[in-house]
Coordinates of C-alpha atoms in Angstrom, one line a residue:
M1361 CA 8.7 2.9 -20.3
K1362 CA 10.3 6.3 -19.4
I1363 CA 14.0 6.0 -18.6
T1364 CA 15.9 8.6 -16.7
Y1365 CA 19.7 8.4 -16.2
T1366 CA 21.8 9.6 -13.3
A1367 CA 25.6 9.6 -13.7
R1368 CA 27.9 9.9 -10.7
K1369 CA 31.5 10.6 -11.4
V1370 CA 31.1 9.3 -14.9
N1371 CA 29.9 10.5 -18.3
L1372 CA 27.4 8.1 -19.9
R1373 CA 27.9 7.5 -23.6
D1374 CA 25.1 7.2 -26.1
N1375 CA 26.0 3.6 -26.9
F1376 CA 25.5 2.7 -23.2
K1377 CA 22.1 4.4 -23.1
Y1378 CA 21.1 2.6 -26.3
R1379 CA 22.2 -0.7 -24.7
V1380 CA 20.1 0.1 -21.6
E1381 CA 17.0 0.9 -23.7
K1382 CA 17.4 -2.3 -25.7
K1383 CA 17.7 -4.5 -22.6
L1384 CA 14.7 -2.8 -20.9
A1385 CA 12.6 -3.0 -24.0
K1386 CA 12.4 -6.8 -23.3
L1387 CA 10.5 -5.9 -20.1
D1388 CA 8.2 -3.2 -21.6
K1389 CA 5.4 -5.7 -22.1
L1390 CA 5.2 -6.4 -18.4
F1391 CA 4.6 -2.8 -17.4
S1392 CA 2.1 -0.1 -18.2
D1393 CA 2.9 3.0 -20.3
D1394 CA 3.3 4.9 -17.0
A1395 CA 6.2 2.8 -15.9
A1396 CA 9.4 4.7 -15.1
A1397 CA 12.9 3.3 -14.9
N1398 CA 15.7 5.1 -13.1
V1399 CA 19.2 4.1 -14.1
V1400 CA 22.0 5.2 -11.8
V1401 CA 25.6 4.6 -12.8
T1402 CA 28.4 5.3 -10.3
L1403 CA 32.2 5.2 -10.8
E1404 CA 34.3 4.4 -7.7
K1405 CA 38.0 3.8 -8.3
N1406 CA 38.1 0.7 -10.5
R1407 CA 34.5 -0.3 -9.9
Q1408 CA 31.4 0.7 -11.7
T1409 CA 27.9 0.3 -10.1
V1410 CA 24.7 0.1 -12.1
E1411 CA 21.4 0.4 -10.3
I1412 CA 18.0 0.1 -12.0
T1413 CA 14.8 0.9 -10.3
I1414 CA 11.5 0.3 -12.2
R1415 CA 8.3 1.8 -10.7
D1416 CA 4.9 1.0 -12.1
H1417 CA 1.9 2.0 -10.0
S1418 CA 2.5 0.1 -6.7
M1419 CA 5.1 -2.3 -8.1
V1420 CA 8.8 -1.5 -7.5
Y1421 CA 11.6 -3.6 -8.8
R1422 CA 15.2 -2.7 -8.0
A1423 CA 18.6 -4.3 -8.7
E1424 CA 22.2 -3.2 -8.3
S1425 CA 25.5 -4.7 -9.4
T1426 CA 29.1 -3.6 -9.1
M1427 CA 31.7 -4.8 -11.6
P1428 CA 34.9 -3.6 -13.2
E1429 CA 33.1 -2.9 -16.5
M1430 CA 29.8 -0.9 -16.8
N1431 CA 28.3 -3.2 -19.5
D1432 CA 29.0 -6.3 -17.4
A1433 CA 27.2 -4.6 -14.4
L1434 CA 24.3 -3.7 -16.7
D1435 CA 23.9 -7.3 -17.9
R1436 CA 24.0 -8.6 -14.3
V1437 CA 21.3 -6.0 -13.2
V1438 CA 19.0 -7.0 -16.0
D1439 CA 19.4 -10.6 -15.1
I1440 CA 18.5 -9.9 -11.5
L1441 CA 15.4 -7.9 -12.6
M1442 CA 14.3 -10.8 -14.9
R1443 CA 14.8 -13.3 -12.0
Q1444 CA 12.6 -11.1 -9.7
I1445 CA 9.9 -10.9 -12.4
R1446 CA 10.0 -14.7 -12.9
K1447 CA 9.7 -15.3 -9.1
N1448 CA 6.6 -13.0 -8.9
K1449 CA 5.0 -14.1 -12.2
T1450 CA 1.7 -15.2 -10.6
K1451 CA 1.2 -11.9 -8.9
L1452 CA 2.2 -10.0 -12.1
E1453 CA -0.4 -12.0 -14.1
K1454 CA -3.2 -10.5 -12.2
R1455 CA -1.9 -7.0 -13.0
I1456 CA -1.2 -7.3 -16.7
K1457 CA -4.1 -6.1 -18.8
S1458 CA -3.4 -7.9 -22.1
G1459 CA -1.6 -11.0 -23.1
N1460 CA -0.3 -13.9 -21.1
I1461 CA 2.7 -13.5 -18.9
E1462 CA 3.8 -17.1 -19.8
D1463 CA 4.6 -16.0 -23.3
I1464 CA 6.7 -13.1 -22.0
I1465 CA 8.5 -15.3 -19.3
A1466 CA 9.3 -17.9 -22.0
E1467 CA 11.3 -15.2 -23.9
L1468 CA 13.5 -14.6 -20.8
P1469 CA 16.6 -16.6 -20.3
E1470 CA 16.3 -19.6 -17.9
T1471 CA 17.9 -19.5 -14.5
D1472 CA 18.8 -22.3 -12.1
E1473 CA 16.7 -20.9 -9.3
P1474 CA 13.5 -22.7 -8.3
E1475 CA 10.2 -20.9 -8.9
E1476 CA 8.3 -20.0 -5.8
E1477 CA 4.5 -20.0 -6.2
E1478 CA 3.6 -18.7 -2.8
Y1479 CA 5.3 -17.0 0.1
N1480 CA 5.7 -19.0 3.3
V1481 CA 5.5 -17.0 6.5
V1482 CA 7.2 -19.0 9.1
R1483 CA 7.0 -16.6 12.0
K1484 CA 4.6 -13.9 13.1
K1485 CA 5.7 -11.5 15.8
Q1486 CA 4.0 -8.6 17.5
V1487 CA 6.1 -5.5 17.9
F1488 CA 5.4 -2.9 20.5
V1489 CA 6.3 0.5 19.1
K1490 CA 6.6 3.8 20.9
P1491 CA 7.2 7.3 19.8
V1492 CA 11.0 8.0 19.4
T1493 CA 13.2 10.2 17.3
V1494 CA 15.0 8.8 14.3
D1495 CA 18.4 9.0 16.2
E1496 CA 16.9 7.1 19.1
A1497 CA 15.5 4.4 16.8
I1498 CA 18.9 3.9 15.2
L1499 CA 20.5 3.7 18.6
E1500 CA 18.0 1.1 19.7
M1501 CA 18.4 -0.9 16.5
N1502 CA 22.2 -1.0 17.0
M1503 CA 21.7 -2.0 20.7
I1504 CA 19.7 -5.1 19.7
N1505 CA 22.0 -5.8 16.8
H1506 CA 19.3 -5.8 14.0
D1507 CA 19.5 -4.5 10.4
F1508 CA 16.2 -2.7 10.7
F1509 CA 13.9 -1.2 13.4
M1510 CA 10.2 -0.2 13.2
F1511 CA 9.1 2.7 15.4
I1512 CA 6.6 5.6 15.6
N1513 CA 8.3 8.8 14.6
A1514 CA 7.9 11.3 17.4
D1515 CA 8.1 14.2 14.9
T1516 CA 5.4 12.9 12.5
S1517 CA 3.4 10.4 14.6
E1518 CA 3.7 7.9 11.7
V1519 CA 5.1 4.4 11.6
N1520 CA 8.6 4.4 10.2
V1521 CA 11.5 2.0 9.7
V1522 CA 15.2 2.7 10.0
Y1523 CA 17.6 0.3 8.4
K1524 CA 21.3 -0.3 8.0
R1525 CA 22.6 0.1 4.4
D1526 CA 25.3 -2.0 2.8
D1527 CA 27.6 1.1 2.7
G1528 CA 27.4 1.5 6.5
N1529 CA 25.0 4.4 6.5
Y1530 CA 21.3 4.3 7.6
G1531 CA 18.1 4.6 5.7
L1532 CA 14.6 5.7 6.7
L1533 CA 11.4 4.3 5.3
E1534 CA 8.4 6.6 5.6
P1535 CA 4.8 5.8 4.5
A1536 CA 3.5 7.6 1.4
V1537 CA 0.2 7.3 -0.4
K1538 CA 0.3 7.1 -4.2

């Protein structure tokens, strides 16, 4: 797994990078050699945020944690990633070329969360979309008091989604073919 680091308002020490590599090495067996992990560390006042995004073909796993200590945030993020992998183990089994995922999952620490074997869609809704600008989509999303809004982008004629981020800003999801 290729690991890239981004440090915002902080200098990353080699011992932290070593710790990240050691923790992510536990997950190496689950991903192909093309997998890429992006580690972003941000320092804000007395809080340190660690965000890890792992991309492997069409799979994306992302976790983020904010704690007073960088190493504590790292531990929490890796636990979240392991929990995501455990929840999706049946889907991952189909993607792994060699070995049994049960052996790898057995090495991961246990959590109290129940395992979900299949997703339960409880509601299906048709959404009528119309061409609007990104600003108009955000306005409409805020008017209906939702956290996200699907629309056809008037500039690109593609289906996009705007969403409200935890920091109060907005994000835009655009389709991309890999």
